[in-house]
Amino acid sequence: MDKVSEIEGRAYPFGAKNVDTDVIIPAGWLKTISREGLGQGAFETIRAQEGNVFDDERYAGSPILIAGDNFGCGSSREHAAWALLDLGIKAVIAPSYSDIFSGNAFKNGILTVVLPQEQIDRLLEVAEEEEITIDLENQTVTTPFQDRFTFEIDPFRKHCLMNGLDEIGLTLERGDAISNHEKSREEKLPWLTKGTEKAA
């Protein structure tokens, strides 16, 4: 998982509320077990509409998505997070999220920023023409117009995102402690491992 520190660039000024995971990635794309290529299906029904923000050249490759309240509601499909990543989105800014989507986004290295609606409205306005910067370390969202919005984030999630640690990475961080425990257990309770060497 890539480390997340500062995310800067254009942002998709989407703003829609109650966008469910079927809108983010339609069910027809769930047949794959690969994370690659899902960006092609991201927001497929929205992109079928003329003049949609996702096919606007001004926002091509934007690393930030600005959305409305209750983003990622609906089913628990992790493909939604995969599709956003494949589209190039590294952070979403919205007033609120589905808990399951927020968890899936975090586990895949996507930063979900929560800001009040009036600040979202301001960012939607700025995003029409200018870049936005998210500073995870200082927990701020800023614009070229001196807007500075602060956000809260769980300290554990912040640590993991800033250090690029997924669940495997967190386990590997404790590698020495795990090895020491296994060695100690074998010394104190040798009968637990007796005979397992032959089986292995």
PDB file of C-alpha atoms in Angstrom:
ATOM      1  CA  MET A   1       0.000   0.000   0.000  1.00  0.00           C
ATOM      2  CA  ASP A   2       1.379   3.428  -0.927  1.00  0.00           C
ATOM      3  CA  LYS A   3       2.112   5.942   1.803  1.00  0.00           C
ATOM      4  CA  VAL A   4      -0.294   8.873   2.052  1.00  0.00           C
ATOM      5  CA  SER A   5       1.062  12.217   3.230  1.00  0.00           C
ATOM      6  CA  GLU A   6       0.029  15.063   0.948  1.00  0.00           C
ATOM      7  CA  ILE A   7      -2.418  14.778  -1.919  1.00  0.00           C
ATOM      8  CA  GLU A   8      -2.468  17.722  -4.292  1.00  0.00           C
ATOM      9  CA  GLY A   9      -4.191  18.247  -7.609  1.00  0.00           C
ATOM     10  CA  ARG A  10      -7.465  18.817  -9.358  1.00  0.00           C
ATOM     11  CA  ALA A  11     -10.561  17.359  -7.777  1.00  0.00           C
ATOM     12  CA  TYR A  12     -13.688  15.960  -9.392  1.00  0.00           C
ATOM     13  CA  PRO A  13     -16.441  18.406  -8.294  1.00  0.00           C
ATOM     14  CA  PHE A  14     -19.042  15.654  -8.094  1.00  0.00           C
ATOM     15  CA  GLY A  15     -21.049  16.593  -5.029  1.00  0.00           C
ATOM     16  CA  ALA A  16     -23.881  14.069  -5.426  1.00  0.00           C
ATOM     17  CA  LYS A  17     -25.511  12.727  -2.252  1.00  0.00           C
ATOM     18  CA  ASN A  18     -26.367   9.114  -1.371  1.00  0.00           C
ATOM     19  CA  VAL A  19     -24.099   7.658  -4.060  1.00  0.00           C
ATOM     20  CA  ASP A  20     -24.182   3.919  -3.484  1.00  0.00           C
ATOM     21  CA  THR A  21     -21.563   1.336  -4.366  1.00  0.00           C
ATOM     22  CA  ASP A  22     -23.585   0.178  -7.371  1.00  0.00           C
ATOM     23  CA  VAL A  23     -23.172   3.657  -8.836  1.00  0.00           C
ATOM     24  CA  ILE A  24     -19.457   3.658  -8.016  1.00  0.00           C
ATOM     25  CA  ILE A  25     -18.997   0.268  -9.720  1.00  0.00           C
ATOM     26  CA  PRO A  26     -22.021  -1.501 -11.275  1.00  0.00           C
ATOM     27  CA  ALA A  27     -22.695  -5.161 -10.492  1.00  0.00           C
ATOM     28  CA  GLY A  28     -21.721  -6.250 -14.005  1.00  0.00           C
ATOM     29  CA  TRP A  29     -18.094  -5.475 -13.166  1.00  0.00           C
ATOM     30  CA  LEU A  30     -17.979  -7.698 -10.092  1.00  0.00           C
ATOM     31  CA  LYS A  31     -17.134 -10.875 -11.979  1.00  0.00           C
ATOM     32  CA  THR A  32     -13.437 -10.114 -11.828  1.00  0.00           C
ATOM     33  CA  ILE A  33     -11.186 -10.827  -8.853  1.00  0.00           C
ATOM     34  CA  SER A  34      -8.551  -8.434 -10.184  1.00  0.00           C
ATOM     35  CA  ARG A  35      -8.288  -4.847  -9.016  1.00  0.00           C
ATOM     36  CA  GLU A  36      -6.968  -3.714 -12.384  1.00  0.00           C
ATOM     37  CA  GLY A  37      -9.263  -2.310 -15.042  1.00  0.00           C
ATOM     38  CA  LEU A  38     -12.151  -1.485 -12.726  1.00  0.00           C
ATOM     39  CA  GLY A  39     -11.615   2.218 -13.313  1.00  0.00           C
ATOM     40  CA  GLN A  40     -13.175   1.729 -16.750  1.00  0.00           C
ATOM     41  CA  GLY A  41     -16.438   0.791 -15.078  1.00  0.00           C
ATOM     42  CA  ALA A  42     -16.313   3.404 -12.317  1.00  0.00           C
ATOM     43  CA  PHE A  43     -19.420   5.608 -12.351  1.00  0.00           C
ATOM     44  CA  GLU A  44     -20.518   3.916 -15.576  1.00  0.00           C
ATOM     45  CA  THR A  45     -24.131   5.120 -15.394  1.00  0.00           C
ATOM     46  CA  ILE A  46     -23.018   8.696 -14.666  1.00  0.00           C
ATOM     47  CA  ARG A  47     -20.478   8.624 -17.481  1.00  0.00           C
ATOM     48  CA  ALA A  48     -23.223   7.581 -19.880  1.00  0.00           C
ATOM     49  CA  GLN A  49     -24.654  11.076 -19.432  1.00  0.00           C
ATOM     50  CA  GLU A  50     -23.384  13.822 -21.705  1.00  0.00           C
ATOM     51  CA  GLY A  51     -21.237  16.448 -20.014  1.00  0.00           C
ATOM     52  CA  ASN A  52     -20.486  14.370 -16.924  1.00  0.00           C
ATOM     53  CA  VAL A  53     -17.624  15.444 -14.670  1.00  0.00           C
ATOM     54  CA  PHE A  54     -15.716  12.154 -14.933  1.00  0.00           C
ATOM     55  CA  ASP A  55     -15.149  12.502 -18.676  1.00  0.00           C
ATOM     56  CA  ASP A  56     -14.383  16.219 -18.536  1.00  0.00           C
ATOM     57  CA  GLU A  57     -10.780  16.665 -19.717  1.00  0.00           C
ATOM     58  CA  ARG A  58     -10.187  19.350 -17.088  1.00  0.00           C
ATOM     59  CA  TYR A  59     -10.386  16.729 -14.354  1.00  0.00           C
ATOM     60  CA  ALA A  60      -8.730  13.783 -16.085  1.00  0.00           C
ATOM     61  CA  GLY A  61      -6.541  11.893 -13.622  1.00  0.00           C
ATOM     62  CA  SER A  62      -7.684  13.921 -10.618  1.00  0.00           C
ATOM     63  CA  PRO A  63      -6.522  12.326  -7.337  1.00  0.00           C
ATOM     64  CA  ILE A  64      -9.382  13.804  -5.290  1.00  0.00           C
ATOM     65  CA  LEU A  65     -13.143  13.303  -5.441  1.00  0.00           C
ATOM     66  CA  ILE A  66     -15.513  15.740  -3.736  1.00  0.00           C
ATOM     67  CA  ALA A  67     -18.812  14.033  -2.974  1.00  0.00           C
ATOM     68  CA  GLY A  68     -22.036  14.582  -1.081  1.00  0.00           C
ATOM     69  CA  ASP A  69     -23.483  13.163   2.109  1.00  0.00           C
ATOM     70  CA  ASN A  70     -23.620   9.373   2.689  1.00  0.00           C
ATOM     71  CA  PHE A  71     -21.082   8.483   0.002  1.00  0.00           C
ATOM     72  CA  GLY A  72     -20.545   4.757  -0.554  1.00  0.00           C
ATOM     73  CA  CYS A  73     -23.844   3.556   0.884  1.00  0.00           C
ATOM     74  CA  GLY A  74     -25.460   0.320  -0.286  1.00  0.00           C
ATOM     75  CA  SER A  75     -23.710  -3.030  -0.616  1.00  0.00           C
ATOM     76  CA  SER A  76     -20.380  -3.821   1.014  1.00  0.00           C
ATOM     77  CA  ARG A  77     -18.466  -4.530  -2.211  1.00  0.00           C
ATOM     78  CA  GLU A  78     -14.764  -3.782  -1.857  1.00  0.00           C
ATOM     79  CA  HIS A  79     -14.692  -3.366  -5.639  1.00  0.00           C
ATOM     80  CA  ALA A  80     -15.915   0.210  -5.073  1.00  0.00           C
ATOM     81  CA  ALA A  81     -12.626   1.140  -3.420  1.00  0.00           C
ATOM     82  CA  TRP A  82     -10.679  -0.776  -6.069  1.00  0.00           C
ATOM     83  CA  ALA A  83     -12.499   1.101  -8.851  1.00  0.00           C
ATOM     84  CA  LEU A  84     -11.716   4.485  -7.306  1.00  0.00           C
ATOM     85  CA  LEU A  85      -8.038   3.573  -6.982  1.00  0.00           C
ATOM     86  CA  ASP A  86      -7.906   2.352 -10.572  1.00  0.00           C
ATOM     87  CA  LEU A  87      -9.459   5.649 -11.643  1.00  0.00           C
ATOM     88  CA  GLY A  88      -6.585   7.409  -9.873  1.00  0.00           C
ATOM     89  CA  ILE A  89      -8.520   8.683  -6.857  1.00  0.00           C
ATOM     90  CA  LYS A  90      -6.469   8.722  -3.646  1.00  0.00           C
ATOM     91  CA  ALA A  91      -8.824  10.736  -1.443  1.00  0.00           C
ATOM     92  CA  VAL A  92     -12.524  11.470  -1.127  1.00  0.00           C
ATOM     93  CA  ILE A  93     -13.914  14.533   0.641  1.00  0.00           C
ATOM     94  CA  ALA A  94     -17.542  14.332   1.780  1.00  0.00           C
ATOM     95  CA  PRO A  95     -19.784  15.222   4.758  1.00  0.00           C
ATOM     96  CA  SER A  96     -20.275  11.540   5.645  1.00  0.00           C
ATOM     97  CA  TYR A  97     -19.703   7.981   4.427  1.00  0.00           C
ATOM     98  CA  SER A  98     -21.137   4.526   4.802  1.00  0.00           C
ATOM     99  CA  ASP A  99     -19.147   2.818   7.571  1.00  0.00           C
ATOM    100  CA  ILE A 100     -18.412  -0.215   5.391  1.00  0.00           C
ATOM    101  CA  PHE A 101     -17.222   1.893   2.465  1.00  0.00           C
ATOM    102  CA  SER A 102     -15.056   4.003   4.759  1.00  0.00           C
ATOM    103  CA  GLY A 103     -13.457   0.841   6.145  1.00  0.00           C
ATOM    104  CA  ASN A 104     -12.857  -0.622   2.694  1.00  0.00           C
ATOM    105  CA  ALA A 105     -11.373   2.669   1.477  1.00  0.00           C
ATOM    106  CA  PHE A 106      -8.986   2.813   4.438  1.00  0.00           C
ATOM    107  CA  LYS A 107      -7.851  -0.790   3.975  1.00  0.00           C
ATOM    108  CA  ASN A 108      -7.001   0.024   0.362  1.00  0.00           C
ATOM    109  CA  GLY A 109      -5.120   3.237   1.113  1.00  0.00           C
ATOM    110  CA  ILE A 110      -7.819   5.783   0.218  1.00  0.00           C
ATOM    111  CA  LEU A 111      -8.095   8.762   2.569  1.00  0.00           C
ATOM    112  CA  THR A 112     -11.693   9.686   3.429  1.00  0.00           C
ATOM    113  CA  VAL A 113     -11.957  13.263   4.689  1.00  0.00           C
ATOM    114  CA  VAL A 114     -15.088  14.425   6.508  1.00  0.00           C
ATOM    115  CA  LEU A 115     -15.983  18.123   6.273  1.00  0.00           C
ATOM    116  CA  PRO A 116     -19.257  19.999   6.881  1.00  0.00           C
ATOM    117  CA  GLN A 117     -21.487  20.739   3.901  1.00  0.00           C
ATOM    118  CA  GLU A 118     -20.665  24.466   3.760  1.00  0.00           C
ATOM    119  CA  GLN A 119     -16.976  23.640   3.371  1.00  0.00           C
ATOM    120  CA  ILE A 120     -17.798  20.994   0.766  1.00  0.00           C
ATOM    121  CA  ASP A 121     -19.754  23.643  -1.149  1.00  0.00           C
ATOM    122  CA  ARG A 122     -16.744  25.948  -1.089  1.00  0.00           C
ATOM    123  CA  LEU A 123     -14.424  23.193  -2.322  1.00  0.00           C
ATOM    124  CA  LEU A 124     -16.843  22.319  -5.120  1.00  0.00           C
ATOM    125  CA  GLU A 125     -16.655  25.951  -6.222  1.00  0.00           C
ATOM    126  CA  VAL A 126     -12.848  26.088  -6.067  1.00  0.00           C
ATOM    127  CA  ALA A 127     -12.450  22.729  -7.815  1.00  0.00           C
ATOM    128  CA  GLU A 128     -14.073  24.116 -10.952  1.00  0.00           C
ATOM    129  CA  GLU A 129     -10.844  25.960 -11.750  1.00  0.00           C
ATOM    130  CA  GLU A 130      -8.136  25.325  -9.155  1.00  0.00           C
ATOM    131  CA  GLU A 131      -6.231  22.573  -7.386  1.00  0.00           C
ATOM    132  CA  ILE A 132      -6.836  21.454  -3.810  1.00  0.00           C
ATOM    133  CA  THR A 133      -4.286  20.193  -1.283  1.00  0.00           C
ATOM    134  CA  ILE A 134      -4.913  17.650   1.471  1.00  0.00           C
ATOM    135  CA  ASP A 135      -2.209  17.495   4.143  1.00  0.00           C
ATOM    136  CA  LEU A 136      -2.751  14.344   6.197  1.00  0.00           C
ATOM    137  CA  GLU A 137      -0.020  15.043   8.737  1.00  0.00           C
ATOM    138  CA  ASN A 138      -1.543  18.419   9.668  1.00  0.00           C
ATOM    139  CA  GLN A 139      -5.091  17.248   8.890  1.00  0.00           C
ATOM    140  CA  THR A 140      -5.950  20.187   6.653  1.00  0.00           C
ATOM    141  CA  VAL A 141      -7.548  20.829   3.280  1.00  0.00           C
ATOM    142  CA  THR A 142      -6.371  24.049   1.631  1.00  0.00           C
ATOM    143  CA  THR A 143      -6.967  25.995  -1.581  1.00  0.00           C
ATOM    144  CA  PRO A 144      -5.002  28.686  -3.455  1.00  0.00           C
ATOM    145  CA  PHE A 145      -7.479  31.225  -2.003  1.00  0.00           C
ATOM    146  CA  GLN A 146      -6.244  30.727   1.577  1.00  0.00           C
ATOM    147  CA  ASP A 147      -9.147  28.489   2.545  1.00  0.00           C
ATOM    148  CA  ARG A 148      -7.966  26.193   5.327  1.00  0.00           C
ATOM    149  CA  PHE A 149     -10.280  23.487   6.615  1.00  0.00           C
ATOM    150  CA  THR A 150      -9.266  21.067   9.374  1.00  0.00           C
ATOM    151  CA  PHE A 151     -10.543  17.512   9.662  1.00  0.00           C
ATOM    152  CA  GLU A 152     -10.479  14.742  12.235  1.00  0.00           C
ATOM    153  CA  ILE A 153      -9.153  11.248  11.604  1.00  0.00           C
ATOM    154  CA  ASP A 154      -8.694   8.191  13.793  1.00  0.00           C
ATOM    155  CA  PRO A 155      -5.032   8.170  14.961  1.00  0.00           C
ATOM    156  CA  PHE A 156      -4.615   4.486  14.065  1.00  0.00           C
ATOM    157  CA  ARG A 157      -5.886   5.047  10.527  1.00  0.00           C
ATOM    158  CA  LYS A 158      -3.646   8.091  10.171  1.00  0.00           C
ATOM    159  CA  HIS A 159      -0.608   6.067  11.276  1.00  0.00           C
ATOM    160  CA  CYS A 160      -1.393   3.275   8.830  1.00  0.00           C
ATOM    161  CA  LEU A 161      -2.025   5.595   5.877  1.00  0.00           C
ATOM    162  CA  MET A 162       1.063   7.719   6.469  1.00  0.00           C
ATOM    163  CA  ASN A 163       3.261   4.620   6.756  1.00  0.00           C
ATOM    164  CA  GLY A 164       1.613   2.634   3.951  1.00  0.00           C
ATOM    165  CA  LEU A 165       0.563  -0.156   6.311  1.00  0.00           C
ATOM    166  CA  ASP A 166      -2.211  -2.531   5.376  1.00  0.00           C
ATOM    167  CA  GLU A 167      -3.108  -5.526   7.563  1.00  0.00           C
ATOM    168  CA  ILE A 168      -0.147  -7.531   6.250  1.00  0.00           C
ATOM    169  CA  GLY A 169       2.195  -4.602   6.820  1.00  0.00           C
ATOM    170  CA  LEU A 170       0.951  -4.201  10.383  1.00  0.00           C
ATOM    171  CA  THR A 171       1.650  -7.887  11.043  1.00  0.00           C
ATOM    172  CA  LEU A 172       5.133  -7.658   9.567  1.00  0.00           C
ATOM    173  CA  GLU A 173       5.850  -4.672  11.819  1.00  0.00           C
ATOM    174  CA  ARG A 174       5.450  -7.080  14.736  1.00  0.00           C
ATOM    175  CA  GLY A 175       7.630  -9.749  13.150  1.00  0.00           C
ATOM    176  CA  ASP A 176      10.257  -9.817  15.918  1.00  0.00           C
ATOM    177  CA  ALA A 177       7.641  -9.974  18.669  1.00  0.00           C
ATOM    178  CA  ILE A 178       5.850 -12.822  16.883  1.00  0.00           C
ATOM    179  CA  SER A 179       9.098 -14.764  16.423  1.00  0.00           C
ATOM    180  CA  ASN A 180      10.042 -14.272  20.068  1.00  0.00           C
ATOM    181  CA  HIS A 181       6.615 -15.462  21.184  1.00  0.00           C
ATOM    182  CA  GLU A 182       6.820 -18.571  19.002  1.00  0.00           C
ATOM    183  CA  LYS A 183      10.279 -19.390  20.348  1.00  0.00           C
ATOM    184  CA  SER A 184       9.158 -18.870  23.954  1.00  0.00           C
ATOM    185  CA  ARG A 185       6.073 -21.004  23.450  1.00  0.00           C
ATOM    186  CA  GLU A 186       8.126 -23.814  21.959  1.00  0.00           C
ATOM    187  CA  GLU A 187      10.467 -23.739  24.963  1.00  0.00           C
ATOM    188  CA  LYS A 188       7.675 -23.671  27.556  1.00  0.00           C
ATOM    189  CA  LEU A 189       5.220 -25.972  25.764  1.00  0.00           C
ATOM    190  CA  PRO A 190       7.348 -28.291  23.578  1.00  0.00           C
ATOM    191  CA  TRP A 191       4.577 -30.883  23.268  1.00  0.00           C
ATOM    192  CA  LEU A 192       2.518 -28.439  21.163  1.00  0.00           C
ATOM    193  CA  THR A 193       5.025 -28.598  18.324  1.00  0.00           C
ATOM    194  CA  LYS A 194       6.207 -32.176  18.834  1.00  0.00           C
ATOM    195  CA  GLY A 195       5.778 -34.116  15.613  1.00  0.00           C
ATOM    196  CA  THR A 196       4.845 -31.090  13.510  1.00  0.00           C
ATOM    197  CA  GLU A 197       8.285 -30.927  11.905  1.00  0.00           C
ATOM    198  CA  LYS A 198       7.764 -34.311  10.233  1.00  0.00           C
ATOM    199  CA  ALA A 199       4.321 -33.287   9.059  1.00  0.00           C
ATOM    200  CA  ALA A 200       5.742 -30.142   7.543  1.00  0.00           C
TER     201      ALA A 200
END
